[in-house]
Amino acid sequence: MDFVSIRIITGDVARLVEFYERATGARATWATEDFAELRTAGATLVIAGTRTVPLFAPGSARPGDNHSVITEFLVDDVDRVHQNLTGFVTDFVNEPTTMPWGNRSLLFRDPDGNLVNFFTPVTSAAIAKFAR
């Protein structure tokens, strides 16, 4: 089994796609006005509108209702990314902070309130774990 993507359901696909394109530098590929994908080397972030939910199971997902998942992106320099996002991201949860597991992390919320973590490995063990 391969982990391929995570999907965010939103009431405003264009707004959320624009946010993630700006935050990540990745360009979205649009399948329909309700479905776009931002591909990275490791996985794909899918952004889909509420009209796609009934195709799976009506009422199974609600936009802006996530309180447990953090979408994470490995970046080369989290402090530089923080500087680049200042003035664009309106809800930083924390400044870049070195975590006990060896990553320097920047936590913020996207426009729908979903948590996003940009991180850079800084200890030798974390650097080895995420070596590209």
GROMACS .gro file of N, CA and C in nm:
model
  396
    1MET      N    1   0.084  -0.117   0.000
    1MET     CA    2   0.000   0.000   0.000
    1MET      C    3   0.089   0.124   0.000
    2ASP      N    4   0.049   0.226  -0.074
    2ASP     CA    5   0.120   0.353  -0.078
    2ASP      C    6   0.026   0.464  -0.034
    3PHE      N    7   0.077   0.551   0.052
    3PHE     CA    8   0.002   0.672   0.086
    3PHE      C    9   0.017   0.767  -0.031
    4VAL      N   10  -0.094   0.813  -0.087
    4VAL     CA   11  -0.091   0.892  -0.210
    4VAL      C   12  -0.131   1.037  -0.188
    5SER      N   13  -0.238   1.059  -0.111
    5SER     CA   14  -0.286   1.196  -0.098
    5SER      C   15  -0.366   1.216   0.029
    6ILE      N   16  -0.388   1.342   0.057
    6ILE     CA   17  -0.483   1.383   0.160
    6ILE      C   18  -0.576   1.482   0.091
    7ARG      N   19  -0.704   1.477   0.125
    7ARG     CA   20  -0.803   1.563   0.060
    7ARG      C   21  -0.865   1.655   0.164
    8ILE      N   22  -0.871   1.781   0.130
    8ILE     CA   23  -0.938   1.879   0.214
    8ILE      C   24  -1.068   1.918   0.144
    9ILE      N   25  -1.177   1.907   0.217
    9ILE     CA   26  -1.308   1.949   0.165
    9ILE      C   27  -1.329   2.094   0.209
   10THR      N   28  -1.370   2.177   0.115
   10THR     CA   29  -1.387   2.319   0.143
   10THR      C   30  -1.511   2.373   0.075
   11GLY      N   31  -1.561   2.482   0.127
   11GLY     CA   32  -1.671   2.553   0.063
   11GLY      C   33  -1.625   2.650  -0.044
   12ASP      N   34  -1.492   2.673  -0.054
   12ASP     CA   35  -1.438   2.766  -0.152
   12ASP      C   36  -1.307   2.709  -0.207
   13VAL      N   37  -1.320   2.627  -0.310
   13VAL     CA   38  -1.205   2.557  -0.368
   13VAL      C   39  -1.102   2.657  -0.421
   14ALA      N   40  -1.145   2.755  -0.496
   14ALA     CA   41  -1.051   2.850  -0.557
   14ALA      C   42  -0.969   2.923  -0.451
   15ARG      N   43  -1.032   2.966  -0.344
   15ARG     CA   44  -0.963   3.039  -0.237
   15ARG      C   45  -0.857   2.950  -0.171
   16LEU      N   46  -0.894   2.825  -0.141
   16LEU     CA   47  -0.800   2.736  -0.073
   16LEU      C   48  -0.687   2.693  -0.166
   17VAL      N   49  -0.718   2.669  -0.293
   17VAL     CA   50  -0.612   2.637  -0.390
   17VAL      C   51  -0.515   2.753  -0.401
   18GLU      N   52  -0.566   2.874  -0.411
   18GLU     CA   53  -0.479   2.991  -0.420
   18GLU      C   54  -0.389   3.003  -0.297
   19PHE      N   55  -0.446   2.977  -0.179
   19PHE     CA   56  -0.367   2.982  -0.056
   19PHE      C   57  -0.253   2.881  -0.059
   20TYR      N   58  -0.284   2.754  -0.092
   20TYR     CA   59  -0.180   2.650  -0.091
   20TYR      C   60  -0.079   2.670  -0.204
   21GLU      N   61  -0.121   2.721  -0.317
   21GLU     CA   62  -0.025   2.751  -0.423
   21GLU      C   63   0.074   2.856  -0.374
   22ARG      N   64   0.026   2.958  -0.310
   22ARG     CA   65   0.113   3.065  -0.260
   22ARG      C   66   0.202   3.015  -0.146
   23ALA      N   67   0.144   2.938  -0.055
   23ALA     CA   68   0.220   2.890   0.062
   23ALA      C   69   0.326   2.788   0.024
   24THR      N   70   0.297   2.701  -0.073
   24THR     CA   71   0.390   2.592  -0.106
   24THR      C   72   0.474   2.618  -0.230
   25GLY      N   73   0.429   2.706  -0.317
   25GLY     CA   74   0.498   2.726  -0.444
   25GLY      C   75   0.461   2.623  -0.548
   26ALA      N   76   0.378   2.527  -0.513
   26ALA     CA   77   0.331   2.424  -0.608
   26ALA      C   78   0.214   2.480  -0.688
   27ARG      N   79   0.199   2.435  -0.811
   27ARG     CA   80   0.087   2.475  -0.896
   27ARG      C   81  -0.017   2.365  -0.898
   28ALA      N   82  -0.141   2.404  -0.890
   28ALA     CA   83  -0.251   2.306  -0.890
   28ALA      C   84  -0.286   2.264  -1.031
   29THR      N   85  -0.327   2.140  -1.041
   29THR     CA   86  -0.387   2.087  -1.162
   29THR      C   87  -0.536   2.071  -1.134
   30TRP      N   88  -0.617   2.135  -1.215
   30TRP     CA   89  -0.761   2.133  -1.194
   30TRP      C   90  -0.825   2.024  -1.281
   31ALA      N   91  -0.908   1.939  -1.220
   31ALA     CA   92  -0.986   1.841  -1.294
   31ALA      C   93  -1.124   1.898  -1.327
   32THR      N   94  -1.184   1.963  -1.227
   32THR     CA   95  -1.311   2.034  -1.242
   32THR      C   96  -1.305   2.155  -1.151
   33GLU      N   97  -1.409   2.237  -1.152
   33GLU     CA   98  -1.410   2.353  -1.063
   33GLU      C   99  -1.420   2.311  -0.917
   34ASP      N  100  -1.453   2.185  -0.891
   34ASP     CA  101  -1.466   2.132  -0.755
   34ASP      C  102  -1.352   2.041  -0.714
   35PHE      N  103  -1.246   2.030  -0.796
   35PHE     CA  104  -1.142   1.932  -0.765
   35PHE      C  105  -1.009   1.974  -0.825
   36ALA      N  106  -0.910   1.998  -0.737
   36ALA     CA  107  -0.776   2.037  -0.781
   36ALA      C  108  -0.672   1.959  -0.700
   37GLU      N  109  -0.556   1.936  -0.761
   37GLU     CA  110  -0.448   1.863  -0.695
   37GLU      C  111  -0.319   1.944  -0.699
   38LEU      N  112  -0.250   1.948  -0.585
   38LEU     CA  113  -0.116   2.006  -0.577
   38LEU      C  114  -0.021   1.891  -0.549
   39ARG      N  115   0.059   1.856  -0.648
   39ARG     CA  116   0.149   1.741  -0.637
   39ARG      C  117   0.285   1.784  -0.586
   40THR      N  118   0.338   1.703  -0.494
   40THR     CA  119   0.476   1.720  -0.448
   40THR      C  120   0.547   1.588  -0.474
   41ALA      N  121   0.675   1.582  -0.444
   41ALA     CA  122   0.750   1.459  -0.468
   41ALA      C  123   0.699   1.343  -0.383
   42GLY      N  124   0.646   1.373  -0.265
   42GLY     CA  125   0.607   1.266  -0.174
   42GLY      C  126   0.460   1.231  -0.172
   43ALA      N  127   0.374   1.326  -0.200
   43ALA     CA  128   0.229   1.302  -0.193
   43ALA      C  129   0.157   1.416  -0.263
   44THR      N  130   0.027   1.405  -0.269
   44THR     CA  131  -0.056   1.505  -0.335
   44THR      C  132  -0.155   1.561  -0.234
   45LEU      N  133  -0.171   1.692  -0.236
   45LEU     CA  134  -0.275   1.758  -0.159
   45LEU      C  135  -0.391   1.783  -0.254
   46VAL      N  136  -0.504   1.724  -0.223
   46VAL     CA  137  -0.625   1.740  -0.305
   46VAL      C  138  -0.717   1.838  -0.233
   47ILE      N  139  -0.770   1.930  -0.307
   47ILE     CA  140  -0.867   2.024  -0.253
   47ILE      C  141  -0.995   2.006  -0.333
   48ALA      N  142  -1.102   1.974  -0.262
   48ALA     CA  143  -1.229   1.943  -0.328
   48ALA      C  144  -1.343   2.019  -0.263
   49GLY      N  145  -1.440   2.051  -0.343
   49GLY     CA  146  -1.557   2.124  -0.294
   49GLY      C  147  -1.659   2.034  -0.227
   50THR      N  148  -1.750   2.096  -0.157
   50THR     CA  149  -1.854   2.023  -0.085
   50THR      C  150  -1.944   1.942  -0.179
   51ARG      N  151  -1.954   1.983  -0.305
   51ARG     CA  152  -2.038   1.907  -0.399
   51ARG      C  153  -1.980   1.769  -0.430
   52THR      N  154  -1.852   1.745  -0.395
   52THR     CA  155  -1.794   1.612  -0.419
   52THR      C  156  -1.826   1.514  -0.309
   53VAL      N  157  -1.865   1.562  -0.192
   53VAL     CA  158  -1.889   1.474  -0.076
   53VAL      C  159  -1.997   1.370  -0.103
   54PRO      N  160  -2.112   1.407  -0.159
   54PRO     CA  161  -2.216   1.307  -0.183
   54PRO      C  162  -2.174   1.194  -0.278
   55LEU      N  163  -2.071   1.216  -0.357
   55LEU     CA  164  -2.023   1.109  -0.445
   55LEU      C  165  -1.968   0.992  -0.364
   56PHE      N  166  -1.918   1.020  -0.244
   56PHE     CA  167  -1.869   0.915  -0.154
   56PHE      C  168  -1.979   0.871  -0.058
   57ALA      N  169  -2.025   0.965   0.023
   57ALA     CA  170  -2.130   0.939   0.120
   57ALA      C  171  -2.183   1.074   0.168
   58PRO      N  172  -2.309   1.105   0.142
   58PRO     CA  173  -2.364   1.235   0.183
   58PRO      C  174  -2.340   1.262   0.331
   59GLY      N  175  -2.292   1.384   0.360
   59GLY     CA  176  -2.272   1.425   0.499
   59GLY      C  177  -2.148   1.369   0.567
   60SER      N  178  -2.065   1.296   0.494
   60SER     CA  179  -1.949   1.231   0.557
   60SER      C  180  -1.834   1.325   0.586
   61ALA      N  181  -1.827   1.441   0.522
   61ALA     CA  182  -1.721   1.539   0.546
   61ALA      C  183  -1.781   1.678   0.545
   62ARG      N  184  -1.728   1.764   0.633
   62ARG     CA  185  -1.774   1.902   0.643
   62ARG      C  186  -1.654   1.996   0.639
   63PRO      N  187  -1.659   2.101   0.561
   63PRO     CA  188  -1.546   2.195   0.556
   63PRO      C  189  -1.529   2.270   0.688
   64GLY      N  190  -1.404   2.305   0.717
   64GLY     CA  191  -1.375   2.386   0.833
   64GLY      C  192  -1.407   2.320   0.965
   65ASP      N  193  -1.404   2.186   0.970
   65ASP     CA  194  -1.443   2.114   1.091
   65ASP      C  195  -1.334   2.020   1.139
   66ASN      N  196  -1.209   2.046   1.101
   66ASN     CA  197  -1.098   1.960   1.137
   66ASN      C  198  -1.035   2.008   1.268
   67HIS      N  199  -1.027   1.918   1.364
   67HIS     CA  200  -0.965   1.952   1.493
   67HIS      C  201  -0.862   1.849   1.534
   68SER      N  202  -0.817   1.765   1.438
   68SER     CA  203  -0.723   1.660   1.478
   68SER      C  204  -0.613   1.631   1.377
   69VAL      N  205  -0.624   1.678   1.255
   69VAL     CA  206  -0.525   1.645   1.152
   69VAL      C  207  -0.438   1.767   1.124
   70ILE      N  208  -0.307   1.743   1.111
   70ILE     CA  209  -0.213   1.847   1.073
   70ILE      C  210  -0.149   1.803   0.941
   71THR      N  211  -0.162   1.883   0.836
   71THR     CA  212  -0.100   1.854   0.709
   71THR      C  213   0.042   1.909   0.714
   72GLU      N  214   0.141   1.823   0.682
   72GLU     CA  215   0.281   1.861   0.701
   72GLU      C  216   0.359   1.862   0.569
   73PHE      N  217   0.446   1.962   0.558
   73PHE     CA  218   0.531   1.978   0.441
   73PHE      C  219   0.676   1.993   0.487
   74LEU      N  220   0.763   1.915   0.429
   74LEU     CA  221   0.906   1.925   0.451
   74LEU      C  222   0.959   2.040   0.365
   75VAL      N  223   1.028   2.136   0.427
   75VAL     CA  224   1.084   2.250   0.355
   75VAL      C  225   1.233   2.260   0.385
   76ASP      N  226   1.307   2.326   0.298
   76ASP     CA  227   1.452   2.337   0.314
   76ASP      C  228   1.492   2.427   0.430
   77ASP      N  229   1.419   2.535   0.453
   77ASP     CA  230   1.456   2.632   0.556
   77ASP      C  231   1.330   2.694   0.614
   78VAL      N  232   1.281   2.638   0.724
   78VAL     CA  233   1.154   2.680   0.781
   78VAL      C  234   1.157   2.826   0.827
   79ASP      N  235   1.273   2.874   0.872
   79ASP     CA  236   1.280   3.014   0.915
   79ASP      C  237   1.263   3.109   0.797
   80ARG      N  238   1.323   3.075   0.683
   80ARG     CA  239   1.307   3.157   0.562
   80ARG      C  240   1.162   3.151   0.514
   81VAL      N  241   1.102   3.032   0.518
   81VAL     CA  242   0.961   3.018   0.478
   81VAL      C  243   0.872   3.102   0.568
   82HIS      N  244   0.901   3.102   0.696
   82HIS     CA  245   0.823   3.184   0.790
   82HIS      C  246   0.830   3.331   0.750
   83GLN      N  247   0.949   3.379   0.718
   83GLN     CA  248   0.965   3.517   0.674
   83GLN      C  249   0.883   3.543   0.548
   84ASN      N  250   0.885   3.449   0.454
   84ASN     CA  251   0.811   3.466   0.328
   84ASN      C  252   0.660   3.465   0.349
   85LEU      N  253   0.613   3.391   0.449
   85LEU     CA  254   0.469   3.380   0.473
   85LEU      C  255   0.415   3.491   0.562
   86THR      N  256   0.504   3.561   0.634
   86THR     CA  257   0.460   3.670   0.721
   86THR      C  258   0.397   3.779   0.634
   87GLY      N  259   0.276   3.819   0.673
   87GLY     CA  260   0.201   3.916   0.594
   87GLY      C  261   0.101   3.849   0.501
   88PHE      N  262   0.123   3.718   0.474
   88PHE     CA  263   0.030   3.641   0.391
   88PHE      C  264  -0.056   3.550   0.478
   89VAL      N  265   0.008   3.470   0.561
   89VAL     CA  266  -0.065   3.383   0.655
   89VAL      C  267  -0.116   3.472   0.767
   90THR      N  268  -0.244   3.459   0.799
   90THR     CA  269  -0.304   3.545   0.901
   90THR      C  270  -0.317   3.477   1.036
   91ASP      N  271  -0.293   3.346   1.043
   91ASP     CA  272  -0.312   3.274   1.170
   91ASP      C  273  -0.194   3.181   1.198
   92PHE      N  274  -0.084   3.238   1.245
   92PHE     CA  275   0.028   3.155   1.290
   92PHE      C  276  -0.006   3.102   1.429
   93VAL      N  277   0.010   2.971   1.447
   93VAL     CA  278  -0.013   2.909   1.577
   93VAL      C  279   0.114   2.918   1.661
   94ASN      N  280   0.230   2.904   1.595
   94ASN     CA  281   0.358   2.925   1.663
   94ASN      C  282   0.462   2.973   1.564
   95GLU      N  283   0.565   3.032   1.616
   95GLU     CA  284   0.681   3.072   1.537
   95GLU      C  285   0.765   2.945   1.515
   96PRO      N  286   0.865   2.948   1.428
   96PRO     CA  287   0.950   2.831   1.414
   96PRO      C  288   1.007   2.789   1.550
   97THR      N  289   0.986   2.661   1.582
   97THR     CA  290   1.024   2.605   1.712
   97THR      C  291   1.089   2.469   1.689
   98THR      N  292   1.200   2.444   1.758
   98THR     CA  293   1.265   2.313   1.746
   98THR      C  294   1.196   2.215   1.840
   99MET      N  295   1.148   2.105   1.782
   99MET     CA  296   1.073   2.005   1.856
   99MET      C  297   1.168   1.899   1.913
  100PRO      N  298   1.124   1.827   2.017
  100PRO     CA  299   1.209   1.726   2.079
  100PRO      C  300   1.250   1.613   1.983
  101TRP      N  301   1.175   1.592   1.876
  101TRP     CA  302   1.206   1.485   1.781
  101TRP      C  303   1.300   1.532   1.669
  102GLY      N  304   1.347   1.657   1.677
  102GLY     CA  305   1.452   1.702   1.587
  102GLY      C  306   1.411   1.786   1.468
  103ASN      N  307   1.284   1.821   1.458
  103ASN     CA  308   1.239   1.907   1.349
  103ASN      C  309   1.215   2.048   1.399
  104ARG      N  310   1.248   2.145   1.318
  104ARG     CA  311   1.213   2.284   1.346
  104ARG      C  312   1.083   2.309   1.271
  105SER      N  313   0.977   2.343   1.344
  105SER     CA  314   0.842   2.346   1.289
  105SER      C  315   0.776   2.482   1.298
  106LEU      N  316   0.697   2.512   1.197
  106LEU     CA  317   0.616   2.633   1.190
  106LEU      C  318   0.471   2.588   1.172
  107LEU      N  319   0.387   2.618   1.269
  107LEU     CA  320   0.248   2.574   1.265
  107LEU      C  321   0.158   2.694   1.240
  108PHE      N  322   0.066   2.679   1.143
  108PHE     CA  323  -0.030   2.786   1.112
  108PHE      C  324  -0.159   2.725   1.062
  109ARG      N  325  -0.260   2.808   1.045
  109ARG     CA  326  -0.390   2.762   0.996
  109ARG      C  327  -0.413   2.817   0.855
  110ASP      N  328  -0.474   2.732   0.771
  110ASP     CA  329  -0.514   2.777   0.638
  110ASP      C  330  -0.645   2.857   0.651
  111PRO      N  331  -0.696   2.914   0.544
  111PRO     CA  332  -0.818   2.996   0.555
  111PRO      C  333  -0.942   2.922   0.607
  112ASP      N  334  -0.943   2.790   0.598
  112ASP     CA  335  -1.055   2.712   0.653
  112ASP      C  336  -1.031   2.670   0.797
  113GLY      N  337  -0.915   2.705   0.854
  113GLY     CA  338  -0.884   2.670   0.992
  113GLY      C  339  -0.808   2.540   1.009
  114ASN      N  340  -0.772   2.473   0.898
  114ASN     CA  341  -0.696   2.350   0.907
  114ASN      C  342  -0.552   2.379   0.948
  115LEU      N  343  -0.496   2.295   1.033
  115LEU     CA  344  -0.358   2.313   1.077
  115LEU      C  345  -0.260   2.266   0.970
  116VAL      N  346  -0.156   2.346   0.949
  116VAL     CA  347  -0.050   2.316   0.853
  116VAL      C  348   0.083   2.330   0.925
  117ASN      N  349   0.172   2.234   0.907
  117ASN     CA  350   0.304   2.237   0.966
  117ASN      C  351   0.408   2.234   0.855
  118PHE      N  352   0.490   2.337   0.847
  118PHE     CA  353   0.608   2.336   0.760
  118PHE      C  354   0.725   2.308   0.852
  119PHE      N  355   0.809   2.212   0.816
  119PHE     CA  356   0.918   2.176   0.906
  119PHE      C  357   1.047   2.148   0.830
  120THR      N  358   1.158   2.167   0.903
  120THR     CA  359   1.292   2.137   0.853
  120THR      C  360   1.362   2.052   0.958
  121PRO      N  361   1.414   1.935   0.920
  121PRO     CA  362   1.491   1.854   1.016
  121PRO      C  363   1.619   1.929   1.053
  122VAL      N  364   1.653   1.931   1.184
  122VAL     CA  365   1.773   2.003   1.226
  122VAL      C  366   1.872   1.917   1.305
  123THR      N  367   1.827   1.808   1.365
  123THR     CA  368   1.922   1.720   1.434
  123THR      C  369   1.974   1.617   1.334
  124SER      N  370   2.087   1.555   1.365
  124SER     CA  371   2.144   1.457   1.272
  124SER      C  372   2.048   1.340   1.248
  125ALA      N  373   1.978   1.297   1.351
  125ALA     CA  374   1.883   1.185   1.335
  125ALA      C  375   1.766   1.226   1.245
  126ALA      N  376   1.712   1.344   1.264
  126ALA     CA  377   1.600   1.391   1.181
  126ALA      C  378   1.646   1.416   1.039
  127ILE      N  379   1.766   1.471   1.022
  127ILE     CA  380   1.819   1.494   0.887
  127ILE      C  381   1.835   1.361   0.815
  128ALA      N  382   1.886   1.260   0.883
  128ALA     CA  383   1.903   1.127   0.821
  128ALA      C  384   1.767   1.066   0.787
  129LYS      N  385   1.671   1.085   0.873
  129LYS     CA  386   1.537   1.027   0.851
  129LYS      C  387   1.471   1.082   0.723
  130PHE      N  388   1.493   1.211   0.698
  130PHE     CA  389   1.427   1.276   0.584
  130PHE      C  390   1.521   1.302   0.467
  131ALA      N  391   1.636   1.237   0.465
  131ALA     CA  392   1.732   1.259   0.358
  131ALA      C  393   1.666   1.232   0.224
  132ARG      N  394   1.689   1.322   0.129
  132ARG     CA  395   1.628   1.309  -0.004
  132ARG      C  396   1.729   1.252  -0.101
   0.00000   0.00000   0.00000
